[in-house]
Structures are given as structure tokens and as C-alpha cells.
Amino acid sequence: MPETIEELVRQAIAAAQQAGDLAEFEVEDCGVERPADTDHGEWTSTVALRSARLARTAPAKIAQAIIAHMPASPAIAKVEVAGPGFINFYLNAAANNEIIRTVREQGMDFARVDEGHGLKVNYEFISANPTGPLHVGHGRWAALGDSMCNVLEHAGYHVDREYYINDHGSQMDVFGGSVVTRYLQLIQIMREDGCDVATAYDKLLADREAYVEDENDEHPENHPFMDAFNEALGGNSYGGDYIVEIAREFVESDGDKWVDADADERANEFRERAYQAMLGRIRATCDASRCPFDLWFSERSLYVKDESGTSQVDRAFKRLDDMGHLYSTDDGALWFRSTTFGDDKDRVLVKSNGEYTYFASDVAYHWNKFQRDDYSIDLWGADHHGYIARVTNVCDAMGYEGKFEVDLGQFVNLLRNGEPVRMSKRRGTMVSYQELLDEVGVDAARYTLISKSANQTIDFDIEAVKKQSSSNPVFYVQYAHARVCSILRRAAGVTEEQAAEMGMDAVAKQAIGEDYDLSLLTDPTELQLGRKISSLPDLIASAARDRAPFRLTHYVEELASDFHGFYNACQVLPSEGRPVAEDLSRARLAACDAVRITLALCLKLIGVSAPEVMRREEQVEE
RNA sequence: GCGCUCGUAACUCAAUUGGAUAGAGUAUCGGACUUCUAAUCCGCCGGUUGAGGGUUCGAAUCCCUCCGAGCGCACCA
């Protein structure tokens, strides 16, 4: 439709200029947009405003000249000039509602746009260290990243979803060492108390809890194990409950066989098995939040030598060196000349002690990405923003200028009933994402985490999100979907079970039939449905372009609101005292069905389920 | 000190990137159910877009200066 309008406007301008009613000027873009306010028609052209200077004429006057020469079009009911010079187009009902048929034909392929032109994008997100569970902040990247990928794919990009596992650095040894220490403590308690592992486990957790509470160390007698743990590891440790949990798994599967084992062998075994256990938990949490990855990329793999005797790190370094971007200092450190690209200082790749920095891995990793994809996007927490410059610079240096992008996500503040969830220094990081998912459910968690612009911090109130009430937009939207399904089921004369069996598309087909006349839908609330649904392709394109999947949550709330308004104003099925003509009823059913499909599609893109049935009994009593 | 992200209704946020009278939800208040599921709808109230300048037909949006909040400025990962 915008193409049609654009063409009409161009013809009108040419005709007006030919007739001498309008000064000659070149038109680049007619600025066909959707008016913010639906009172202003379905489409508007800002060409008169844009051309005011070129034409040396007041915008309103230009607009008048243009509409005087506007060719007639079957789809357009009315064209008028409004405000400072907007040219507003009002579609007739049939043209406006045609989108309903389109949606029903295209289903989940509706609103596919070609914003990306098939560009191969590597989208890396979460990438939390495998030394602890995902926390709520990671949950935001999960929701955001996954939704972003869905939107990009719908907008014509080819997306590879990637999780980068930081399994290389010394923190892995610290992690393994922490589990060993906890393991030894469990065995010690079992031997001294003659108890089973469950009892020993509880004792260690209670000990840790006492330690967390005792911030000023006034009662060291209440947490001897935590103190011993810290002493054994010199404070360089992971103290969380999950470490004790993993240690317990070692006791359960291996008994006490590692107590007197060779320390190095034990350290290796524990590090590797604990790593896999932790990674398993992380994957499970990603699965639970409907966040799949195409590739789990191991940092270690960057250091593995191939047949040529070189690793990916070596090859990436060689590339940089060949291009003259590396240098060594007398102490043996290797540097990347980041200042060439405007950084504050050069950055170390290899430390003077011979160890590789985290940055070295990132250089090789991004080089690797560009061997596989055309464009690379990293989703990072806002606290890493200081790191953007050096990675961008190194991508530029390797010859991939303009092909690397970082999307930042601000933090999540966790609240409960308006009060910040207390996070003491000793408790370390916060509530795990898995716990949050378990408490509020995936739908509410994802919806809430995605519903705000990524560069806004989120106040996530657990109680408010959990509350299944009208104040919670996710239920409002899901209810609209369930309500449509209910109507369609009733129209088709099928039970919930039968509908679940045959699928809603088949139910809708049975209810509506093949032919229906969309020109019958002329009520303002009916026209609004077509208008709103028609705007989705543009919205998807903009959400992809601006990396703003949260716009879908706003859209879906608006569409649900439009539907509820329609539902209250227009009877779909005839009932006692409210007759509806058969052909009008079927046209309204088709509109309902288009709403259902559009809602389901949008919810799918943001990873939220679209329930076909919702019952009030499920509501939580206050 | 430098950098990044912000500051919009009482609260939580929008405003498709420079467009029309800055919009939604929540909360408060007032209406609509023996219903095609009221987890709904309709209405009222609510604004100097942190402050001050500038750019132009037009600014919440772009530029400058302040004020305030959060987060960064490692041979840590």
C-alpha cells in the first residue's frame, strides 16, 4: 500500500507541475508514513513539508496543489490536507481489511520483510562464565538476545546464535579448587559426625548462611567451614551454594575416593567435571527460557593447534602482525596498537609472564566469527561498555571495518513488593535466573525482561510480575489470544480437546469457510483491527533495524486492546437478544482469526506462549 | 578528571529516529456483566519532556553549557 500511495503522490506532483500549479522541484522521497493518530487516516505523505524549501512555497499550499491533481484510486476513499501540510489518505473498508485475508493465508510467515537482505549475522549473547549459574541480568540478555534473533530472522537476516564459553582462564582452576575444597569438607563432616551426605550438605549451607549474615565477623563460631574454605583458597574462590551442590554430586557418585588422591589429578578431574556440570545447568536454564543456540563456542578451542601447528589465536595474531598492528615490549609483553584507532591506550595481548589475556581470546574469537559470518553483533552488559572500543578497533584492524557491533543492555534491579532484594557483599551475586523462572514462570519473566528499551535499567518486582492480574500486560495479551480461540471454537462447534487435537488453524477454517466479505467490517473498532495489523511489517523492520525487540510488546498490547475494544463493540456470534447476520458473523470471525495469528506470531518472536485457553480459576487470590 | 547509558504524568514506560494537540498502562474516581470467558470495556483526572541557550517550516529527539542518577576507565576474567 505505501508503494501505491507513493506512486499516486508522484503522479499528482507531476500533474500539478505540468499544469503550472506547482513550482518545479525534484522529489526524492514522498515520505509516506503512518499517522500517529488514527483520526488522520491510514497513510500520510509529508512530501509537502519536505519540499517547502525547494519549492519556495508554504507546505499547506503545496499540499493543496498536489491533492487537486491526485488521481483517483479504487482503494482510496478520501484524501485531505491537514495540519501544516500533511496529505492524509483514508482507505475504504475493503482495502483496509484486505490484510485480514493476507494474514490468514500467510500464517506465521506474515510480516516477513527483507530488511536484512540475507545478511549473515553472528549474534553472540549471554556468554556467562561456566563457573556459576546465570543470574537475573543474564536472563535479560537471554530474553533480549533470543527475541532479537527471532526478529532479525523474520526481517530477512540469516542469524547464527552463539554462546561464548569462557573456559580457558585461571578462573577455571579457582572454580575447580572451590569444588575440591567443598568436597573435602563434606567428607570431613560425614566422617566426624557419622552422618550421610545430605546432612553434611545442609550443615555446609547453614554454615554459609551464618557467614553471609555475620558481615562483621562477630560470630566466627557459627561459620567455621566457610572460614576454613576461604583460608584454604586464599579468598580466591567461588563460595556460592551451587559449589556445595556440585561437590555433593561428587560425593554421591564417587564417595571418598578423591580424598587421598594425587592433588593434580584431583584438581583436573574436579575442574573438568564441575565445568561440565555447571555448563549443563546453564544450558538447562537457557532451554527453560526458550533460548536455543546454534553454537556453544569454547574459548579453549582457540588455543588448540591444528595440523599446521598453529592455533586460531596464532593465526589471528599473525594477521594483525602482518598488518603492522602488533609490537612487543622489553618485558616480553605483546601489544595491540589500539591507539592507532583512537583508543586511549594500547592493549596487552600477551602478558610479560607469557599468559594470554582475555582480550587475546576475544581477538581470535572475533576473527573466527568473521570467517563464518558477514556481520558480528555482541550483546553485552552495560558494565562492559569500556571494552567496546578495543574490540571494535581490533575488528577494524583485521579488515572488518563497520562489520562489528555491540548492543548494550542495562541492568536489572530486583525488587520484591517495591523493596530492593537485599544483596550483601558476602552473598555475592544475586538471585539466579533459574530461581526466578521457577517463581514467576517463563512467560512473565521473558515478557517483563524484554518490555523495555535495552538501554533502560529495569526494576523487576518479583511479586508484581508473579501477580496474575490485569496490571500485568503479559496476561492481558494472552487473554486476548485465548478469547479469540474460544470464539473460534464455539463457532466451529468443537470442544477444547477437539480444538487442541485439530489445531486452531483448522478450527478457524471450519468456523469461517472459504469465502467471506471483508467490506462488511465498517465499525471503527473493526477498521482499527485491519489498520493495526497492517502496521506490523513496518514495525518488524524497524525493530530489526533499531535492534529494538521491545517494540513488539507495545505492539501486542495495542493489538490486544484493539481486539478487546472490538469484542465489546461488535457481537461476533449471534446470541440471545443479539442477532448477527451470518455473513457479517463470518467476516468478524475472519478478523478475530487474523488477530489470533498476529498475536501468536508476535508472542512467538518474543518467546512467550500463546495459550488457547485461560481460565479465571487460575487467578491468584490476593 | 575522562567515557558510556539515562532523566518524559503521582508510579512504570512509549513516542518506528526531526513531524500533527507528547501517548499507553498502573493508581484514584465514575460508569457497563443472568456475556461470544468482566484476566474485559467506556469515561474523568493527570505535562514548562531535569534546567538554560542554539539550529529550522517544526525539537522529547540534533548541537553547546549546567544539574542529577547508574555504570565503566587492569599485564582480572
Coordinates of C-alpha atoms (C1' of nucleotides) in Angstrom, one line a residue, chain A residues 35 44 86 88 129 171 331 345 348 351-352 358 383 385 410 452-453 455-457 470 476 479 483 486 490 542 546 551 564 567-568 570-572 575 614-616, chain B residues 2-8 12-17 19-21 24-27 32 35-42 56-57 70-77:
Chain A
P35 CA 0.0 8.9 11.0
T44 CA 0.1 10.2 5.2
F86 CA 0.2 16.6 5.7
N88 CA -3.8 12.2 4.6
N129 CA 31.4 -17.8 32.6
Q171 CA 39.2 -18.7 36.9
D331 CA 59.4 -7.2 29.4
K345 CA 45.9 3.4 25.2
V348 CA 48.0 -6.1 26.1
K351 CA 51.4 -10.6 29.4
S352 CA 55.0 -10.3 30.4
Y358 CA 41.1 -12.3 27.9
D383 CA 29.3 -2.6 32.6
H385 CA 30.9 -0.8 27.6
Q410 CA 21.4 -2.1 31.1
K452 CA 11.7 -2.1 28.0
S453 CA 14.3 -0.5 25.8
N455 CA 19.3 0.9 27.5
Q456 CA 16.8 1.5 30.3
T457 CA 17.5 -0.2 33.6
S470 CA -4.8 -7.1 34.8
Y476 CA -3.7 -9.1 29.1
Y479 CA -6.1 -13.4 27.4
R483 CA -10.5 -15.2 23.9
S486 CA -12.7 -19.5 22.5
R490 CA -17.6 -22.0 19.7
S542 CA 12.1 -1.1 12.5
D546 CA 17.0 -0.4 15.6
R551 CA 8.6 -2.6 20.5
H564 CA -10.9 -6.2 23.3
Y567 CA -15.1 -7.5 21.1
N568 CA -17.1 -5.2 23.4
C570 CA -19.3 -5.9 17.9
Q571 CA -21.0 -9.1 18.5
V572 CA -19.3 -11.8 16.6
S575 CA -26.6 -15.0 20.9
M614 CA -7.1 -19.4 30.1
R615 CA -9.4 -19.8 33.0
R616 CA -10.1 -17.4 35.7
Chain B
rC2 C1' 37.6 11.3 31.0
rG3 C1' 33.9 8.0 28.7
rC4 C1' 29.1 5.2 28.1
rU5 C1' 23.7 5.0 29.2
rC6 C1' 19.9 7.7 31.1
rG7 C1' 16.4 11.9 33.1
rU8 C1' 9.1 12.4 29.9
rU12 C1' 6.3 2.1 35.3
rC13 C1' 7.3 3.2 30.4
rA14 C1' 6.3 4.8 24.8
rA15 C1' 6.9 8.2 21.0
rU16 C1' 9.0 3.4 14.3
rU17 C1' 14.9 8.2 14.9
rG19 C1' 6.5 15.7 12.3
rA20 C1' 0.2 17.0 13.6
rU21 C1' -3.0 18.5 20.2
rA24 C1' -0.2 3.9 26.9
rG25 C1' -0.6 1.1 31.4
rU26 C1' -0.9 1.4 36.7
rA27 C1' -3.0 4.0 40.7
rA32 C1' -21.0 -1.1 31.7
rU35 C1' -21.6 -12.4 28.5
rC36 C1' -19.4 -14.8 22.0
rU37 C1' -14.7 -16.1 29.2
rA38 C1' -15.5 -8.9 33.2
rA39 C1' -8.0 -11.6 33.4
rU40 C1' -12.7 -7.2 29.5
rC41 C1' -14.7 -2.4 28.0
rC42 C1' -16.1 3.1 28.3
rU56 C1' 14.7 25.3 11.3
rC57 C1' 8.8 25.5 8.5
rG70 C1' 23.6 4.4 37.2
rC71 C1' 27.9 2.1 35.1
rG72 C1' 32.9 1.9 33.4
rC73 C1' 38.2 3.7 33.0
rA74 C1' 43.8 -3.7 34.7
rC75 C1' 49.7 -7.2 32.1
rC76 C1' 41.1 -9.5 36.1
rA77 C1' 38.0 -12.7 33.5

